[in-house]
XYZ file of C-alpha atoms in Angstrom:
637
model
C 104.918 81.853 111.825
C 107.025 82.634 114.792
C 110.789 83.939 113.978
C 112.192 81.031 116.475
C 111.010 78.312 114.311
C 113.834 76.530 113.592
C 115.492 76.716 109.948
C 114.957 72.443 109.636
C 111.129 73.055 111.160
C 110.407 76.130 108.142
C 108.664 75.097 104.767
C 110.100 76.161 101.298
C 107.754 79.154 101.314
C 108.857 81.007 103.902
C 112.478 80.098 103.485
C 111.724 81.975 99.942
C 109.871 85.145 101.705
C 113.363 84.929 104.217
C 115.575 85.366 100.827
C 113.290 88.103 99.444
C 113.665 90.336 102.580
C 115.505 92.987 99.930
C 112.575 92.669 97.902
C 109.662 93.021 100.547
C 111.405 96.324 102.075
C 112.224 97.813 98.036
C 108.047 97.050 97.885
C 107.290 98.927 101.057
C 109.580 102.056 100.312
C 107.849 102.794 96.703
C 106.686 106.244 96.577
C 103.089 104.722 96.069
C 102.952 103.005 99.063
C 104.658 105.225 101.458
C 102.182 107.948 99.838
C 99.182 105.840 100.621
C 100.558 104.861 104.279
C 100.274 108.489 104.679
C 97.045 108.941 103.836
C 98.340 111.567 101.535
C 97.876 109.895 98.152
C 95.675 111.700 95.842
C 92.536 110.281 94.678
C 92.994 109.488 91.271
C 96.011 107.707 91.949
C 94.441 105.307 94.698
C 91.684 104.683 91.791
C 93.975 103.996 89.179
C 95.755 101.355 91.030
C 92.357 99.490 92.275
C 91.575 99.990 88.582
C 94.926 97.928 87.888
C 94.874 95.611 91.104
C 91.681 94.260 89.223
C 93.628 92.831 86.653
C 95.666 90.946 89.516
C 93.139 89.477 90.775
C 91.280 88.070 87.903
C 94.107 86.496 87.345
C 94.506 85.165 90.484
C 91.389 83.561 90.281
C 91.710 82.102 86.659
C 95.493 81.198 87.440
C 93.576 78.919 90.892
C 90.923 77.439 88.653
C 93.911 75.871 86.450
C 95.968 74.897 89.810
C 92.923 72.976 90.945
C 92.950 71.161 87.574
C 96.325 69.987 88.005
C 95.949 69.118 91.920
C 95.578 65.551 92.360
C 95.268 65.426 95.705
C 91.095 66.498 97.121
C 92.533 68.212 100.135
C 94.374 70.609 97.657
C 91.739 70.779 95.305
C 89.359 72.233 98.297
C 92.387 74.894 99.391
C 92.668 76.119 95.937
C 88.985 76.414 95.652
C 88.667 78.647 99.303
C 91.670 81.042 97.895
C 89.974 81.356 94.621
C 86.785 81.931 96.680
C 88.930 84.345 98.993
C 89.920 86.514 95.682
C 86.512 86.452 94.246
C 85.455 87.934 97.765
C 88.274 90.552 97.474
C 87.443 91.854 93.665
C 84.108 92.936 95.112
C 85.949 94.847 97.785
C 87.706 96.291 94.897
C 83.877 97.036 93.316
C 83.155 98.592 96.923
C 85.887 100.833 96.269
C 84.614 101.546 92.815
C 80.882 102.502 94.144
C 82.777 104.681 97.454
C 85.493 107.058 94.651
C 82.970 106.613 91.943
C 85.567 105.547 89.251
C 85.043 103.283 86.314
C 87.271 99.777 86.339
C 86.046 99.306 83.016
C 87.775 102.676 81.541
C 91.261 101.596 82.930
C 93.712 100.101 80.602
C 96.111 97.578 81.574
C 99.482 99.383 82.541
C 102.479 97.245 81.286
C 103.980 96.603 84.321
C 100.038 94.888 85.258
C 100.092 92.616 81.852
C 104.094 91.721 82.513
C 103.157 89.876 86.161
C 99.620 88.744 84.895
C 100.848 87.558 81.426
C 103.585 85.485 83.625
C 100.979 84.476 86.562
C 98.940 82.451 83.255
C 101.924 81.281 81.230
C 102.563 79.822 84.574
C 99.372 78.000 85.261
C 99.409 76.883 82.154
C 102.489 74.702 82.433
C 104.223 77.266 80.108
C 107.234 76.950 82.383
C 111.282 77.099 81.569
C 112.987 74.088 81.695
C 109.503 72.331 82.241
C 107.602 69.879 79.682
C 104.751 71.811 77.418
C 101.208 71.610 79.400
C 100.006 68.558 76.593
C 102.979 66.070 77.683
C 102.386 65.850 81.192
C 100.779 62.365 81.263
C 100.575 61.394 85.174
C 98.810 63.147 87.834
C 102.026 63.290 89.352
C 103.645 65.584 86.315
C 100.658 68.198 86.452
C 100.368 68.240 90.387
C 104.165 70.074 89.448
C 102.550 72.638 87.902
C 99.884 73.081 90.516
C 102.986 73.777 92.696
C 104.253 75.872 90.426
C 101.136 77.967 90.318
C 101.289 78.723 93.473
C 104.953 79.657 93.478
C 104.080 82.616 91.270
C 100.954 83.226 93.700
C 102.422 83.158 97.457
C 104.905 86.139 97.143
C 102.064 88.442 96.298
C 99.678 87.051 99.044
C 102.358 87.614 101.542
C 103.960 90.897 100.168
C 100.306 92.526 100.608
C 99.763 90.866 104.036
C 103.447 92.569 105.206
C 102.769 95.617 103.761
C 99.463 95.758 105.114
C 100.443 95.136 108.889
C 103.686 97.598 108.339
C 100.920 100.398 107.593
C 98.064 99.164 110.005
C 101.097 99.599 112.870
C 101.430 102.915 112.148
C 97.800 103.778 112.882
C 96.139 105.482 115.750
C 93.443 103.062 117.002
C 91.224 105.636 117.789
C 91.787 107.687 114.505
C 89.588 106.150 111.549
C 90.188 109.218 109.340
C 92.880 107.938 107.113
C 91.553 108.041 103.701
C 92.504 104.988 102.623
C 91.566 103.124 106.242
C 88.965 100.285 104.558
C 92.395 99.441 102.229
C 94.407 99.057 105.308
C 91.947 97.151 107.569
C 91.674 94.318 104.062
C 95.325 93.416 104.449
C 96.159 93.919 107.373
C 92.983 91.817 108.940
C 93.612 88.346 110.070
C 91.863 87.073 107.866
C 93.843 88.281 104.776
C 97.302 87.103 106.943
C 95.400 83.637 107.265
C 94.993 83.465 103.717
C 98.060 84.411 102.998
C 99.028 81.574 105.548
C 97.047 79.290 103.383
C 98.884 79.420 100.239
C 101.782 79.454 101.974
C 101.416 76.082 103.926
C 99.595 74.484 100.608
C 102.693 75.467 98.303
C 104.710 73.230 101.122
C 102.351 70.771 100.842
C 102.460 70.558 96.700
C 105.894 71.196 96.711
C 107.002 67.976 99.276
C 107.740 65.369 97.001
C 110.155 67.488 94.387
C 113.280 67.492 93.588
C 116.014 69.881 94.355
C 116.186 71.014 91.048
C 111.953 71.467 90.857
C 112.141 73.726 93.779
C 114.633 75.768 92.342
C 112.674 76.421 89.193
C 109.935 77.464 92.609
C 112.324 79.232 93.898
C 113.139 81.354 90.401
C 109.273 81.506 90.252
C 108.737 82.881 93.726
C 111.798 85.366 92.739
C 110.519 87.009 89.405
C 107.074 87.050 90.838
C 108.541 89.123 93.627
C 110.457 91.748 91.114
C 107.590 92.403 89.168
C 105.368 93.303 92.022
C 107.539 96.170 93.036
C 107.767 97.278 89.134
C 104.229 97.329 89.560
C 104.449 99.568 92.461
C 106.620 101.884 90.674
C 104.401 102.147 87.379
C 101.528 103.643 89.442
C 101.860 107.586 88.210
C 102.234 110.225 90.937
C 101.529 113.888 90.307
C 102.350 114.613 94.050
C 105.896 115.558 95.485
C 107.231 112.592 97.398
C 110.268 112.078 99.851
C 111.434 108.658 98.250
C 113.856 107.792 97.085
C 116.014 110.540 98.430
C 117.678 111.528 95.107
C 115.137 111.224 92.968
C 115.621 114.988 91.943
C 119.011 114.482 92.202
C 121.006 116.669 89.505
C 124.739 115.647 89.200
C 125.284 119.537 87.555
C 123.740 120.885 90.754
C 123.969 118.314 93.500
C 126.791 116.824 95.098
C 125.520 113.259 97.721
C 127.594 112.282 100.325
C 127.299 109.177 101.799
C 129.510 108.864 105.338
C 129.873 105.571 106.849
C 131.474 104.090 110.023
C 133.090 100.562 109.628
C 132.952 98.393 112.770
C 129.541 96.611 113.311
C 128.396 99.017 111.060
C 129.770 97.625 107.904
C 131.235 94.505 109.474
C 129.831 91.769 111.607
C 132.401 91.407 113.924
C 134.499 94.314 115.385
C 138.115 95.057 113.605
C 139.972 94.894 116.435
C 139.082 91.513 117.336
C 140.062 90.405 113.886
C 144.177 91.922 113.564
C 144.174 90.614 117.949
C 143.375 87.097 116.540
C 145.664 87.727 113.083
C 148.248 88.645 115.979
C 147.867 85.477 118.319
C 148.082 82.995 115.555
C 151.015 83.958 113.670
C 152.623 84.967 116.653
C 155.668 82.273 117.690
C 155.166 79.938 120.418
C 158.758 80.800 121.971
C 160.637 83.357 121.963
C 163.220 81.081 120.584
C 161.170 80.723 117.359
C 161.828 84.157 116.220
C 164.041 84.159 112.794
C 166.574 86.086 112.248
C 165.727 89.656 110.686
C 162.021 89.410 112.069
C 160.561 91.903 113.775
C 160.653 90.657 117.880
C 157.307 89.641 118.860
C 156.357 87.967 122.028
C 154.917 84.514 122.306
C 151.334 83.835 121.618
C 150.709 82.950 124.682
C 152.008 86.157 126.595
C 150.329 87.966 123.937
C 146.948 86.354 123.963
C 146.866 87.439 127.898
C 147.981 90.823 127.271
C 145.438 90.923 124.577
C 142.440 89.801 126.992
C 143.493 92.131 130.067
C 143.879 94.942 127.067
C 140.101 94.312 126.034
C 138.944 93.593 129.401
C 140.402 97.247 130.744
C 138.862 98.435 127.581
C 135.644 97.382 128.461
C 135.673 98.178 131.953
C 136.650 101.925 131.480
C 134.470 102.506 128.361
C 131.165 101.468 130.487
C 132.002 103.396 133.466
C 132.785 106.682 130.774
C 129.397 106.507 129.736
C 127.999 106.233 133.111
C 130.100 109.129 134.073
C 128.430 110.976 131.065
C 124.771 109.672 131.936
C 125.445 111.254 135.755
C 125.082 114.841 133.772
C 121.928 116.668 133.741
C 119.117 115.032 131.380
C 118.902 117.552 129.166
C 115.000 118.690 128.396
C 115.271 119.052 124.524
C 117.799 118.341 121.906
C 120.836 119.433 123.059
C 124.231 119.052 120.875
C 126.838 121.173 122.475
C 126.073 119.622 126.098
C 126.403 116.135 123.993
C 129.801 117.203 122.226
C 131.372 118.008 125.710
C 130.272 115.281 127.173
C 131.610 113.356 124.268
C 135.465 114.913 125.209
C 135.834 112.825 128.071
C 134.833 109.447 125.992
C 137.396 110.823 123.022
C 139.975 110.977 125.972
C 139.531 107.558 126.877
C 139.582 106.178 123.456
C 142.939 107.953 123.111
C 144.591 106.690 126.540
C 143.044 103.195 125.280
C 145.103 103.571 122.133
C 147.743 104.685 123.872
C 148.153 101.471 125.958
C 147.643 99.241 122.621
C 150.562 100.925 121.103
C 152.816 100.682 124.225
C 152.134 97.140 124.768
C 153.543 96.042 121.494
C 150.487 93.494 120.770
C 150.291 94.906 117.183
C 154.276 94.325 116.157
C 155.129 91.977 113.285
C 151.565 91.901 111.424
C 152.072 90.497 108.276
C 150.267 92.716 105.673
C 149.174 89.839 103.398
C 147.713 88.122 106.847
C 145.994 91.724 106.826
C 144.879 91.453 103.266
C 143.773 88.099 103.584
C 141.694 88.838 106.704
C 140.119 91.811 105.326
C 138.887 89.502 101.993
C 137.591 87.177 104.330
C 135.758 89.638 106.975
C 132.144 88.837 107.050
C 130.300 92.312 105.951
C 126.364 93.312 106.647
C 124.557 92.071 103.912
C 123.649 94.991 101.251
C 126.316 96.805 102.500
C 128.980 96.738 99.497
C 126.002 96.267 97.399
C 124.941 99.711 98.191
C 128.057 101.088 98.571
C 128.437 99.465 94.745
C 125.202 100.611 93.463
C 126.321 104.489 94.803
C 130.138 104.609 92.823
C 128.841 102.593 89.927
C 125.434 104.909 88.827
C 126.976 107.268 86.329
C 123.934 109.845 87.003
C 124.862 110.642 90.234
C 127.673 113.402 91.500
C 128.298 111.052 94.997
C 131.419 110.322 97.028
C 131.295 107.600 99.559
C 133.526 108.039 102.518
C 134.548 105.535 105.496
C 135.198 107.370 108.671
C 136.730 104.667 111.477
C 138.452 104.404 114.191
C 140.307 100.834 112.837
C 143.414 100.769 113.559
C 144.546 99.866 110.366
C 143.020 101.153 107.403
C 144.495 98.445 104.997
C 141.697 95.875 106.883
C 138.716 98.361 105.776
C 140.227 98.600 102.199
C 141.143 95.212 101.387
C 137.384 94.123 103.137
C 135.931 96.610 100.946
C 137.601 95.583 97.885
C 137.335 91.921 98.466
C 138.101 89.685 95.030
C 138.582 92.664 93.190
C 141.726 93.992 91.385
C 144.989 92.858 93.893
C 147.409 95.248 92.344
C 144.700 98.383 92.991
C 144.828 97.398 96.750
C 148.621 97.259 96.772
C 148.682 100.688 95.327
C 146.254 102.099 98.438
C 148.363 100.465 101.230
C 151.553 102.161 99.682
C 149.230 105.507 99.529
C 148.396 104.961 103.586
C 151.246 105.152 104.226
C 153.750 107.159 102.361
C 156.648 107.909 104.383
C 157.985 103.986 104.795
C 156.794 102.904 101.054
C 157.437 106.186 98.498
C 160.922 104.557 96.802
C 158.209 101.262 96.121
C 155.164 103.667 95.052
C 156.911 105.288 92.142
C 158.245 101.515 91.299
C 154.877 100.401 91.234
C 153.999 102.952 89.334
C 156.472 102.725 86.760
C 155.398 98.879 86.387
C 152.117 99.425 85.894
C 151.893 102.330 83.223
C 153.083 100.878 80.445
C 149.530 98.407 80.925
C 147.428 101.330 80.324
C 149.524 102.777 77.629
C 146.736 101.975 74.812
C 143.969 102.638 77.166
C 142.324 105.940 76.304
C 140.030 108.167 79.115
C 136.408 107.615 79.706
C 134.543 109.452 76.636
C 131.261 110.737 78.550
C 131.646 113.577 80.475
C 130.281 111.860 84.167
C 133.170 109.656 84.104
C 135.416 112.249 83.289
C 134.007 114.523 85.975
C 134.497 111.118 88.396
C 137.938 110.965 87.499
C 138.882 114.500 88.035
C 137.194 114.558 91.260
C 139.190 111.085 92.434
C 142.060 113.129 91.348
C 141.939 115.909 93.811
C 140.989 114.310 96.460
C 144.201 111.908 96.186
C 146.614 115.496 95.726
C 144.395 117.588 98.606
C 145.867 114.384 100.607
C 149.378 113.989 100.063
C 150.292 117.321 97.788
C 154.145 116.669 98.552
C 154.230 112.724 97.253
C 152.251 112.728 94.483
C 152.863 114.167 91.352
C 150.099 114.369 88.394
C 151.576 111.372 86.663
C 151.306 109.368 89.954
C 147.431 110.946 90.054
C 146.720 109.701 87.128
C 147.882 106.263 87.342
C 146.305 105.565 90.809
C 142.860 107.683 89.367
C 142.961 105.487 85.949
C 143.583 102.338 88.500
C 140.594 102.409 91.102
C 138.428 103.634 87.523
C 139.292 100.580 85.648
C 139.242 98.071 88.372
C 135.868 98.677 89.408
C 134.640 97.359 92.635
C 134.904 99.900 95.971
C 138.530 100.898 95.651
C 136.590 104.949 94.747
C 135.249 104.697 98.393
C 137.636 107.064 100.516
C 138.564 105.514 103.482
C 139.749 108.024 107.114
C 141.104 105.418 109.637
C 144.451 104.627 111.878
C 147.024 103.306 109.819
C 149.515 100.752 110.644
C 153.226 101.883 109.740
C 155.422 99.175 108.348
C 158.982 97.899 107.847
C 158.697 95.983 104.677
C 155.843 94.312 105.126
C 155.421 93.791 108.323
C 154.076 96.300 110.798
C 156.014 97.879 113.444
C 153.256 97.643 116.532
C 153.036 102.251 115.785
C 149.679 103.570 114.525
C 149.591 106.774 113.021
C 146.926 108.510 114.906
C 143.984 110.080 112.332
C 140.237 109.145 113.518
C 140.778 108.244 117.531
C 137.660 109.398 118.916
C 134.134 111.038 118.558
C 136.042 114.781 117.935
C 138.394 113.555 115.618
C 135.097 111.954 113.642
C 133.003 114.814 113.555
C 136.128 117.419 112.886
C 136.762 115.078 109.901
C 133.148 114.875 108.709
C 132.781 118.982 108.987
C 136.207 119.257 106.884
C 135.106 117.011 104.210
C 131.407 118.316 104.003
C 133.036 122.079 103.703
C 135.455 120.877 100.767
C 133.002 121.254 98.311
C 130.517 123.659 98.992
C 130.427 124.724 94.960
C 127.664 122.616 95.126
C 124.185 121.843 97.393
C 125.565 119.091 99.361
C 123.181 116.219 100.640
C 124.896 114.688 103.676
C 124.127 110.967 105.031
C 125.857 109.272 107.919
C 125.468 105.541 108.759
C 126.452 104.445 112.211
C 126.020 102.523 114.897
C 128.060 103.516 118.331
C 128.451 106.207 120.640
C 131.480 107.544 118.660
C 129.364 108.049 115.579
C 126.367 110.148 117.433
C 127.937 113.506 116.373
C 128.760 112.727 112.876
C 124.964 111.032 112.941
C 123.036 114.344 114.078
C 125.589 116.948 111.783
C 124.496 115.125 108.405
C 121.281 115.575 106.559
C 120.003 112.285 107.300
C 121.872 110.427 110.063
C 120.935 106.681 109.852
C 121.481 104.151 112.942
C 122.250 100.180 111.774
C 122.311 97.807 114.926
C 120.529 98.176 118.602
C 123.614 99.797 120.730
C 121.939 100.588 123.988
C 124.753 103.116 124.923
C 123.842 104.721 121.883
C 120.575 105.164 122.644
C 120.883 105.878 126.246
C 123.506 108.735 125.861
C 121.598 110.206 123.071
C 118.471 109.930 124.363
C 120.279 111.942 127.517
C 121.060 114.476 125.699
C 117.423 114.620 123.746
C 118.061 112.853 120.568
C 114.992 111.006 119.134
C 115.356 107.772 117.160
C 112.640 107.203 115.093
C 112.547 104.190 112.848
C 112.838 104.672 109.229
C 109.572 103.677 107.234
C 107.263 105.368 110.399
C 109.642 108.540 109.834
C 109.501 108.839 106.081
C 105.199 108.523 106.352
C 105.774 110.956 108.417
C 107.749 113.690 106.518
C 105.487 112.874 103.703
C 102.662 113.654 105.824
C 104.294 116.397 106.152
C 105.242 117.210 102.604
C 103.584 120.300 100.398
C 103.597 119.670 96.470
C 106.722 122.623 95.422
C 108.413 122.253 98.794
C 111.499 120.400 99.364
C 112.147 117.392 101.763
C 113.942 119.241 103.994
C 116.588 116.965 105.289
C 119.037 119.144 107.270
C 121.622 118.515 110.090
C 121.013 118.924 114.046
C 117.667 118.096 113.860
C 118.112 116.254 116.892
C 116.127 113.007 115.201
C 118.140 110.153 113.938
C 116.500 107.308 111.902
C 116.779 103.488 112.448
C 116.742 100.454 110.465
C 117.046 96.833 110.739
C 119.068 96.405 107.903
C 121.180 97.759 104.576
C 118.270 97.369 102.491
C 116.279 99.794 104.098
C 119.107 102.376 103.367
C 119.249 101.398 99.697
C 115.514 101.727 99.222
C 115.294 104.946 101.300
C 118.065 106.744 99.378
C 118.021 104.714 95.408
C 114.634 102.958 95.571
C 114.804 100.543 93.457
């Protein structure tokens, strides 16, 4: 189906595959199939799994033959018959396979993960469904079509997974090359025929599922779901004796190993850029006249003088930043990676950032912010999806030795950490805002302090020894920061705080803050991440910090100002499509490869004993589409 097909034009089964984007990409990034995509995958391995795929697929075909039962309509009764005919036809591809690696289907017991999805598949197509009537008290036609519909719910994720995976691998072939071990695999799914039938159940589960009700297609929909989630367990039971490169920490050792994931904020986090956000916060609240101004408020200029001086602030912005970079472009094209040329290039774009700043500051557009208008924005900023769930899934895995940090050039840091934290604990993000900014708010940090210890007076510390080792670490990071304002009780308090709120208030967040006279800001930044140098001199201060330990560096971006923080980590990972990015990088001989076709690659690459070898200034950085692919790269699933 073309992607333009409008979202009133789609059927229920693709709207389903659209919702279980996560899942597809947690499929494709199993060691198993990234093993096989190389063509690396050891023998016994690929024959297991065709010993186990059997077991699918007999099921398939008996789950069919009960979904034609129930079909009450002859057009459906002849589709189910051509898929069951279609998976007849591909178990004696799987008997082809047999005769070619000379294994024994027969010998092969069922794994658990193969009777958990098959044992569903039948309960399924036998009616045996929650919340639905048992298989003998569906009198009508009409009742058993339901389960027919069902059925096929439970079916159509597989059909399609296989067809996505198969075309993600088939892409990544050489046309001319047939030597890929597993080639005949590939060709199967990835052959139209496979994608038509795939098509098939697709458009038939519309069909069958027309006439239901809302709450009948969301029993589909939980159908479609768990069908979906037990494929990829299925994927992960297949054993591996052979070293793999997914997930990246999967020989992660929290004695040993230290991760550390760096992120930027704007468009990479967020959907819309942070500026934008506190210029519109700044427009709306500020008063129409100058004679609206109360008395003891902080002058600000009416919204309409500062809505103009906001748009010739952005439009000077604009106008200067794309004339930097074709200043910078005008350079020699460097002939192979090239970082130092790219770093003093990138002086001359930190410059402008800084003069940009400059003028924001002087032209008083930031004055008389309210901080709860900031708060309030921040909890309502639209975020990449998967984003805080990764972020989440890093601070909350009690196996891992991992700091997550937020490196931005926001001018206000309380947006990022109230955005971050969004519905969590209030009184947590309070407590941070007084932290960013000491100087105006120590008298009411000790105050708040003060109030809230007696709450945690009966609380005692973590028992096990990770979270003990996460709260020590949360510790001196907070007194590294501020070692003249804090004092251990106040470490403690704030350390005990961001532990038992939960949430992301443990990410560590490097931006511009706003300073403040009670609470509402005074239009001065205090000047900490302005520009690509102050970035990357940030990143290499924080990576050095704890070098007890063998670091694993990752770096999300998606801008120009991230490119040297991207190419100094381990991994540097690229969200979005920014064509300066890729034009100035490419300049200066940067390669951007995209994810999945990079990590076949390195496992091509891989020898069983040696490591992955992810390290810095390799001049390649790796793209993705979205947040999931950098939770299945570096967790799995």
């Amino acid at each position: 189906m073309s992607s333009a097909v409008s979202a009133a034009e789609e059927g229920n089964a693709r709207r389903f595959w659209i919702k279980s984007r996560k899942e597809s990409i947690l499929a494709l990034y199993t060691p198993f199939v990234v093993c096989l995509a190389s063509g690396g995958l050891r023998l016994d391995a690929f024959q297991h799994y065709v010993a186990q795929d059997a077991y699918f697929l007999k099921a398939f075909a008996q789950a069919y033959e009960l979904a034609g039962e129930c079909a009450d309509d002859d057009d459906a009764k002849v589709a189910i018959g051509d898929l069951r005919k279609s998976v007849l036809e591909e178990l004696k591809m799987h008997n082809s396979f047999v005769q070619e690696w000379g294994s024994d289907l027969a010998e092969e017991n069922a794994l658990n993960s193969t009777v958990k999805y098959t044992d569903f598949l039948l309960a399924t197509a036998s009616g045996k469904v929650e919340g639905v009537k048992g298989p003998g008290k569906l009198a009508t036609p009409f009742e058993r079509t339901k389960i027919a519909a069902y059925t096929l719910g439970a079916m159509t994720p597989c059909m399609r997974l296989y067809a996505f995976i198969g075309k993600e691998i088939q892409a990544l072939l050489d046309t001319n090359d047939s030597s890929h071990l597993y080639n005949k695999w590939i060709e199967n799914y990835s052959s139209e025929s496979f994608q038509a039938s795939a098509l098939q159940n697709e458009d038939l589960l519309d069909k069958l599922s027309v006439s239901l009700t809302g709450e009948e297609l969301d029993i589909i929909e939980k159908l479609y779901h768990q069908a979906m989630r037990l494929e990829i367990e299925f994927f992960l039971a297949q054993p591996l004796t052979q070293q793999t490169v997914v997930p990246l920490l999967k020989e992660h050792n929290p004695e040993e190993h230290h991760l550390m994931i760096f992120s930027d904020f704007d468009l990479t986090c967020t959907v819309v850029d942070s500026s934008a956000i506190l210029a519109e916060i700044a427009i709306v609240t500020a008063p129409k006249s100058e004679q609206n101004v109360l008395e003891n408020q902080i002058a600000r200029m009416p919204s309409a003088d500062l809505r103009n001086s906001w748009g010739v602030l952005s439009g000077q912005y604009t106008e200067e930043y794309e004339q930097c970079i074709e200043s910078i472009l005008l350079t020699e094209k460097a002939e192979s990676f090239y970082y130092d040329g790219l770093s003093k290039a990138l002086e001359e774009l930190s410059e402008f950032e800084k003069r940009a700043n400059a003028r924001v500051i002087e032209s008083e557009v930031l004055k008389g912010l309210n901080f709860e208008d900031i708060k309030r924005a921040g909890e309502r900023l639209i975020l990449q999806d998967g984003c805080t769930g990764f972020f989440q899934s890093i601070i909350n895995n009690e196996n891992l030795n991992a700091n997550v940090h937020v490196l931005s050039y926001c001018w206000c840091g309380d947006l990022i950490r109230s955005a971050l934290s969004s519905g969590k604990a209030s009184r947590s993000r309070r407590f941070e805002s007084c932290h960013s900014n000491p100087s105006s708010r120590k008298e009411e940090l000790h105050t708040f302090c003060g109030r809230q210890a007696w709450k945690h007076e009966s609380e005692t510390l973590p028992k096990d020894t990770s979270t003990k080792e996460k709260v020590r670490r949360n510790l001196a990071v907070f007194r590294e920061s501020e070692p003249a304002l804090f004092s251990v009780d106040i470490f403690f308090i704030h350390t005990l705080l961001l532990n038992r709120a939960g949430g992301l208030h443990a990410l560590n967040v490097h931006a511009n803050e706003f300073t403040y006279e009670g609470s509402l800001s005074t239009g001065e930044i205090i000047k900490k991440v302005e520009s690509p140098i102050d970035k990357v001199r940030a990143f290499s201060e924080l990576q050095q910090s704890t070098n007890d330990r063998k670091n694993v560096t990752v770096y999300i971006g998606d801008s120009v100002g991230d490119l040297l923080c991207l190419l100094k980590a381990d991994v540097g990972i690229v969200v979005g499509s920014s064509s300066s990015l890729r034009r100035v990088g490419s300049h200066f001989g940067v390669s951007f490869v995209p994810l999945f076709p990079g990590l076949v690659q390195k496992q091509k690459e891989c020898v069983d004993g040696s490591s992955s070898n992810w390290r810095g200034l390799s001049g390649i950085l790796y793209t993705v589409s979205s947040w999931a692919e950098i939770h299945a790269f570096i967790l799995g699933s």
